[in-house]
């Protein structure tokens, strides 16, 4: 673990490591309070670089969804992905089951493909 000035800055490697461990984290802006679900160098709303790593809520609402009818190599059959609103943050994840926009979902699992983890949500 580095002890330089970037220690508090969430990067993709740490975000992915924590997600593999089942910990869904994002960043909260100290200036405006905007929360993101993926690591950023600066706040997308106000540009501040004062960002704190926060644990995101595990229950959310489906913001948008789509079904992948022709899966990439290594996947079988159709599956659904969705942008899920977790509090103020939005994260793209895989759906275990079937959902519609506005449905309530819960963070249930982590899917790791080619060493890249993705959250899996299921309807509640
Ligand atoms: Zn901000």
Coordinates of N, CA and C and ligand atoms in Angstrom, one line a residue:
X1 N 0.8 -1.2 0.0 CA 0.0 0.0 0.0 C 0.9 1.2 0.0
X2 N 0.6 2.1 -0.9 CA 1.4 3.4 -1.0 C 1.0 4.4 0.1
X3 N 1.9 5.2 0.5 CA 1.6 6.2 1.5 C 1.7 7.6 0.9
X4 N 1.7 7.7 -0.5 CA 1.9 9.0 -1.1 C 0.5 9.7 -1.1
X5 N 0.5 10.9 -1.8 CA -0.7 11.7 -1.8 C -1.9 11.1 -2.5
X6 N -1.6 10.0 -3.3 CA -2.7 9.4 -4.0 C -3.4 8.3 -3.2
X7 N -3.0 8.1 -2.0 CA -3.5 6.9 -1.2 C -5.0 6.9 -1.1
X8 N -5.6 8.1 -1.0 CA -7.0 8.2 -0.8 C -7.8 8.2 -2.1
X9 N -7.1 8.3 -3.2 CA -7.7 8.3 -4.5 C -8.1 6.9 -5.0
X10 N -9.4 6.7 -5.1 CA -9.8 5.4 -5.6 C -9.4 5.2 -7.1
X11 N -8.7 4.1 -7.4 CA -8.5 3.9 -8.8 C -9.1 2.6 -9.2
X12 N -9.1 2.3 -10.5 CA -9.8 1.1 -11.0 C -9.3 -0.2 -10.3
X13 N -8.0 -0.3 -10.1 CA -7.4 -1.5 -9.5 C -8.0 -1.8 -8.1
X14 N -8.0 -0.7 -7.3 CA -8.6 -0.9 -5.9 C -10.1 -1.1 -6.0
X15 N -10.8 -0.4 -6.9 CA -12.2 -0.6 -7.0 C -12.5 -2.0 -7.4
X16 N -11.8 -2.6 -8.3 CA -12.0 -3.9 -8.8 C -11.6 -4.9 -7.7
X17 N -10.5 -4.7 -7.0 CA -10.1 -5.6 -5.9 C -11.2 -5.6 -4.8
X18 N -11.8 -4.5 -4.5 CA -12.8 -4.4 -3.4 C -14.1 -5.1 -3.9
X19 N -14.4 -4.9 -5.2 CA -15.6 -5.5 -5.7 C -15.5 -7.0 -5.7
X20 N -14.3 -7.5 -6.1 CA -14.0 -9.0 -6.0 C -14.3 -9.5 -4.6
X21 N -14.0 -8.7 -3.6 CA -14.2 -9.1 -2.2 C -15.7 -8.8 -1.8
X22 N -16.5 -8.4 -2.7 CA -17.9 -8.2 -2.4 C -18.3 -6.9 -1.8
X23 N -17.3 -5.9 -2.0 CA -17.5 -4.6 -1.4 C -17.7 -3.6 -2.6
X24 N -18.9 -3.1 -2.7 CA -19.2 -2.2 -3.8 C -19.0 -0.7 -3.3
X25 N -17.9 -0.1 -3.9 CA -17.6 1.2 -3.4 C -17.6 2.2 -4.5
X26 N -17.7 3.5 -4.2 CA -17.7 4.6 -5.1 C -17.0 5.8 -4.5
X27 N -17.3 6.9 -5.0 CA -16.6 8.1 -4.5 C -17.7 9.2 -4.2
X28 N -17.5 9.9 -3.1 CA -18.3 11.0 -2.8 C -17.5 12.3 -2.8
X29 N -18.0 13.3 -3.5 CA -17.4 14.6 -3.6 C -17.5 15.4 -2.3
X30 N -16.4 15.9 -1.7 CA -16.5 16.7 -0.5 C -17.0 18.1 -0.7
X31 N -17.0 18.5 -2.0 CA -17.5 19.9 -2.3 C -19.0 19.9 -2.5
X32 N -19.5 19.0 -3.3 CA -20.9 19.1 -3.7 C -21.8 17.9 -3.3
X33 N -21.1 16.8 -2.8 CA -21.8 15.7 -2.3 C -22.2 14.7 -3.4
X34 N -21.9 14.9 -4.6 CA -22.2 14.0 -5.7 C -21.5 12.7 -5.5
X35 N -22.2 11.6 -5.8 CA -21.6 10.3 -5.6 C -21.5 9.5 -6.9
X36 N -20.4 8.9 -7.2 CA -20.3 8.1 -8.4 C -19.9 6.7 -8.0
X37 N -20.3 5.7 -8.8 CA -20.1 4.3 -8.5 C -18.8 3.8 -9.1
X38 N -18.1 4.6 -9.9 CA -16.8 4.1 -10.5 C -15.8 5.2 -10.3
X39 N -14.5 4.7 -10.2 CA -13.4 5.7 -9.9 C -13.3 6.8 -10.9
X40 N -13.1 8.0 -10.4 CA -12.9 9.2 -11.3 C -11.8 10.0 -10.7
X41 N -11.1 10.8 -11.5 CA -10.0 11.6 -11.0 C -10.6 12.9 -10.4
X42 N -11.8 13.3 -10.9 CA -12.4 14.5 -10.4 C -13.9 14.3 -10.4
X43 N -14.6 15.1 -9.6 CA -16.1 15.1 -9.6 C -16.7 15.4 -10.9
X44 N -17.6 14.6 -11.4 CA -18.2 14.8 -12.7 C -19.2 16.0 -12.7
X45 N -19.6 16.4 -11.5 CA -20.5 17.5 -11.4 C -19.8 18.9 -11.2
X46 N -18.8 18.9 -10.3 CA -18.3 20.2 -10.0 C -16.8 20.3 -10.3
X47 N -16.1 19.2 -10.6 CA -14.7 19.2 -11.0 C -13.7 19.1 -9.8
X48 N -14.3 19.1 -8.6 CA -13.4 19.0 -7.4 C -12.6 17.7 -7.4
X49 N -11.4 17.7 -6.9 CA -10.6 16.5 -6.8 C -10.6 16.0 -5.4
X50 N -11.4 16.6 -4.5 CA -11.5 16.1 -3.2 C -12.6 15.1 -3.1
X51 N -12.2 13.8 -3.3 CA -13.2 12.7 -3.4 C -12.8 11.7 -2.3
X52 N -13.8 11.2 -1.6 CA -13.7 10.2 -0.6 C -14.3 8.9 -1.1
X53 N -13.6 7.8 -0.8 CA -14.1 6.5 -1.1 C -15.3 6.1 -0.1
X54 N -16.4 5.8 -0.6 CA -17.5 5.4 0.2 C -18.1 4.1 -0.2
X55 N -18.7 3.4 0.7 CA -19.4 2.1 0.4 C -20.8 2.5 -0.1
X56 N -21.2 1.9 -1.2 CA -22.4 2.3 -1.8 C -23.6 1.4 -1.2
X57 N -24.8 1.9 -1.2 CA -25.9 1.1 -0.8 C -26.0 -0.2 -1.7
X58 N -26.5 -1.3 -1.1 CA -26.6 -2.5 -1.8 C -28.0 -2.7 -2.4
X59 N -28.9 -1.9 -2.1 CA -30.3 -1.9 -2.7 C -30.5 -0.7 -3.6
X60 N -31.1 -1.0 -4.7 CA -31.2 0.1 -5.7 C -32.4 -0.1 -6.6
X61 N -32.5 0.8 -7.6 CA -33.6 0.8 -8.5 C -33.1 0.8 -9.9
X62 N -33.7 -0.1 -10.8 CA -33.3 -0.2 -12.1 C -33.6 1.1 -12.9
X63 N -32.5 1.8 -13.4 CA -32.6 3.1 -14.1 C -32.8 2.8 -15.6
X64 N -32.2 1.8 -16.1 CA -32.3 1.4 -17.5 C -31.9 0.0 -17.6
X65 N -32.4 -0.7 -18.6 CA -32.0 -2.1 -18.8 C -32.0 -2.5 -20.3
X66 N -31.2 -3.5 -20.6 CA -31.3 -4.1 -21.9 C -30.9 -5.5 -21.9
X67 N -31.3 -6.3 -22.9 CA -31.0 -7.7 -22.9 C -30.0 -7.9 -24.0
X68 N -28.9 -8.6 -23.7 CA -27.9 -9.0 -24.7 C -28.3 -10.3 -25.3
X69 N -28.8 -10.2 -26.6 CA -29.3 -11.3 -27.3 C -28.2 -12.2 -27.9
X70 N -27.1 -11.5 -28.3 CA -26.0 -12.2 -28.9 C -24.8 -12.1 -28.0
X71 N -24.6 -13.0 -27.1 CA -23.5 -12.8 -26.1 C -22.1 -12.9 -26.6
X72 N -21.2 -12.2 -26.0 CA -19.8 -12.3 -26.4 C -19.3 -13.7 -26.1
X73 N -18.1 -14.0 -26.7 CA -17.5 -15.3 -26.5 C -17.3 -15.6 -25.0
X74 N -17.6 -16.8 -24.6 CA -17.5 -17.1 -23.2 C -18.8 -17.0 -22.4
X75 N -19.8 -16.4 -23.0 CA -21.1 -16.3 -22.3 C -22.1 -17.2 -23.1
X76 N -23.1 -17.7 -22.4 CA -24.1 -18.6 -23.0 C -25.5 -17.9 -22.9
X77 N -26.2 -17.9 -24.0 CA -27.6 -17.5 -23.9 C -27.8 -16.0 -23.7
X78 N -29.0 -15.6 -23.7 CA -29.3 -14.2 -23.5 C -29.1 -13.8 -22.0
X79 N -28.8 -12.6 -21.7 CA -28.7 -12.1 -20.4 C -29.1 -10.7 -20.3
X80 N -29.4 -10.2 -19.2 CA -29.9 -8.8 -19.0 C -28.8 -8.0 -18.2
X81 N -28.6 -6.8 -18.7 CA -27.7 -5.9 -17.9 C -28.6 -4.6 -17.6
X82 N -28.2 -3.9 -16.6 CA -29.0 -2.8 -16.2 C -28.1 -1.7 -15.6
X83 N -28.4 -0.5 -15.8 CA -27.9 0.6 -15.0 C -28.7 0.7 -13.7
X84 N -28.1 0.5 -12.5 CA -28.9 0.5 -11.3 C -28.5 1.8 -10.5
X85 N -29.5 2.5 -10.0 CA -29.3 3.6 -9.2 C -29.2 3.2 -7.7
X86 N -28.0 3.5 -7.2 CA -27.8 3.1 -5.7 C -27.6 4.5 -5.0
X87 N -28.7 4.9 -4.4 CA -28.6 6.3 -3.8 C -28.4 7.3 -4.9
X88 N -27.4 8.1 -4.9 CA -27.0 9.1 -5.8 C -26.2 8.6 -7.0
X89 N -25.7 7.4 -6.8 CA -24.7 6.8 -7.8 C -25.5 5.8 -8.8
X90 N -24.9 5.7 -9.9 CA -25.4 4.7 -10.9 C -24.3 3.8 -11.3
X91 N -24.6 2.5 -11.4 CA -23.6 1.5 -11.7 C -24.2 0.5 -12.7
X92 N -23.4 0.1 -13.7 CA -23.8 -0.9 -14.7 C -23.5 -2.3 -14.1
X93 N -24.5 -3.2 -14.1 CA -24.3 -4.5 -13.6 C -25.1 -5.6 -14.4
X94 N -24.8 -6.8 -14.1 CA -25.5 -7.9 -14.7 C -26.7 -8.2 -13.8
X95 N -27.8 -8.7 -14.5 CA -29.0 -9.0 -13.7 C -29.2 -10.5 -13.7
X96 N -29.4 -11.0 -12.4 CA -29.7 -12.5 -12.2 C -31.2 -12.6 -12.1
X97 N -31.8 -12.9 -13.3 CA -33.3 -12.9 -13.3 C -33.7 -11.9 -14.4
X98 N -34.9 -11.3 -14.2 CA -35.4 -10.4 -15.2 C -36.0 -9.2 -14.5
X99 N -35.7 -8.0 -15.0 CA -36.2 -6.8 -14.3 C -36.7 -5.8 -15.4
X100 N -37.5 -4.9 -14.9 CA -38.0 -3.8 -15.7 C -37.5 -2.5 -15.1
X101 N -37.5 -1.4 -15.8 CA -37.2 -0.1 -15.3 C -38.1 0.2 -14.1
X102 N -37.4 0.7 -13.0 CA -38.2 1.0 -11.8 C -38.2 -0.1 -10.8
X103 N -37.8 -1.3 -11.2 CA -37.8 -2.4 -10.2 C -36.8 -2.2 -9.2
X104 N -37.0 -2.8 -8.0 CA -36.1 -2.8 -6.9 C -35.2 -4.0 -7.1
X105 N -33.9 -3.8 -6.9 CA -32.9 -4.9 -7.0 C -31.9 -4.8 -5.8
X106 N -31.2 -5.9 -5.6 CA -30.2 -5.9 -4.5 C -28.9 -6.5 -5.1
X107 N -27.8 -6.0 -4.6 CA -26.5 -6.5 -5.0 C -26.3 -7.9 -4.4
X108 N -26.1 -8.8 -5.3 CA -26.2 -10.2 -4.9 C -24.9 -11.0 -5.1
X109 N -24.1 -10.6 -6.0 CA -22.9 -11.4 -6.4 C -22.0 -10.6 -7.2
X110 N -20.8 -11.2 -7.5 CA -19.8 -10.5 -8.4 C -19.5 -11.5 -9.5
X111 N -19.6 -11.0 -10.8 CA -19.2 -11.8 -11.9 C -17.8 -11.3 -12.4
X112 N -16.9 -12.3 -12.5 CA -15.5 -11.9 -13.0 C -15.3 -12.5 -14.3
X113 N -15.0 -11.6 -15.3 CA -14.8 -12.1 -16.7 C -13.4 -11.4 -17.1
X114 N -12.5 -12.3 -17.6 CA -11.2 -11.7 -18.0 C -10.6 -10.8 -17.0
X115 N -10.7 -11.2 -15.7 CA -10.2 -10.5 -14.6 C -10.9 -9.2 -14.3
X116 N -12.0 -8.9 -14.9 CA -12.7 -7.7 -14.7 C -14.0 -8.0 -14.0
X117 N -14.2 -7.6 -12.7 CA -15.4 -7.9 -12.0 C -16.5 -6.9 -12.3
X118 N -17.7 -7.5 -12.3 CA -19.0 -6.7 -12.4 C -20.0 -7.1 -11.4
X119 N -20.7 -6.1 -10.8 CA -21.7 -6.4 -9.8 C -22.9 -7.2 -10.5
X120 N -23.4 -8.1 -9.7 CA -24.6 -8.8 -10.2 C -25.8 -8.4 -9.2
X121 N -26.9 -8.0 -9.8 CA -28.1 -7.6 -9.0 C -29.2 -8.6 -9.3
X122 N -30.0 -8.8 -8.3 CA -31.2 -9.7 -8.4 C -32.4 -8.9 -7.9
X123 N -33.6 -9.2 -8.5 CA -34.8 -8.6 -8.1 C -35.1 -8.9 -6.6
X124 N -35.7 -7.9 -6.0 CA -36.1 -8.1 -4.6 C -37.6 -8.0 -4.4
Ligands
LIG1 ZN1 -18.5 17.7 -6.7

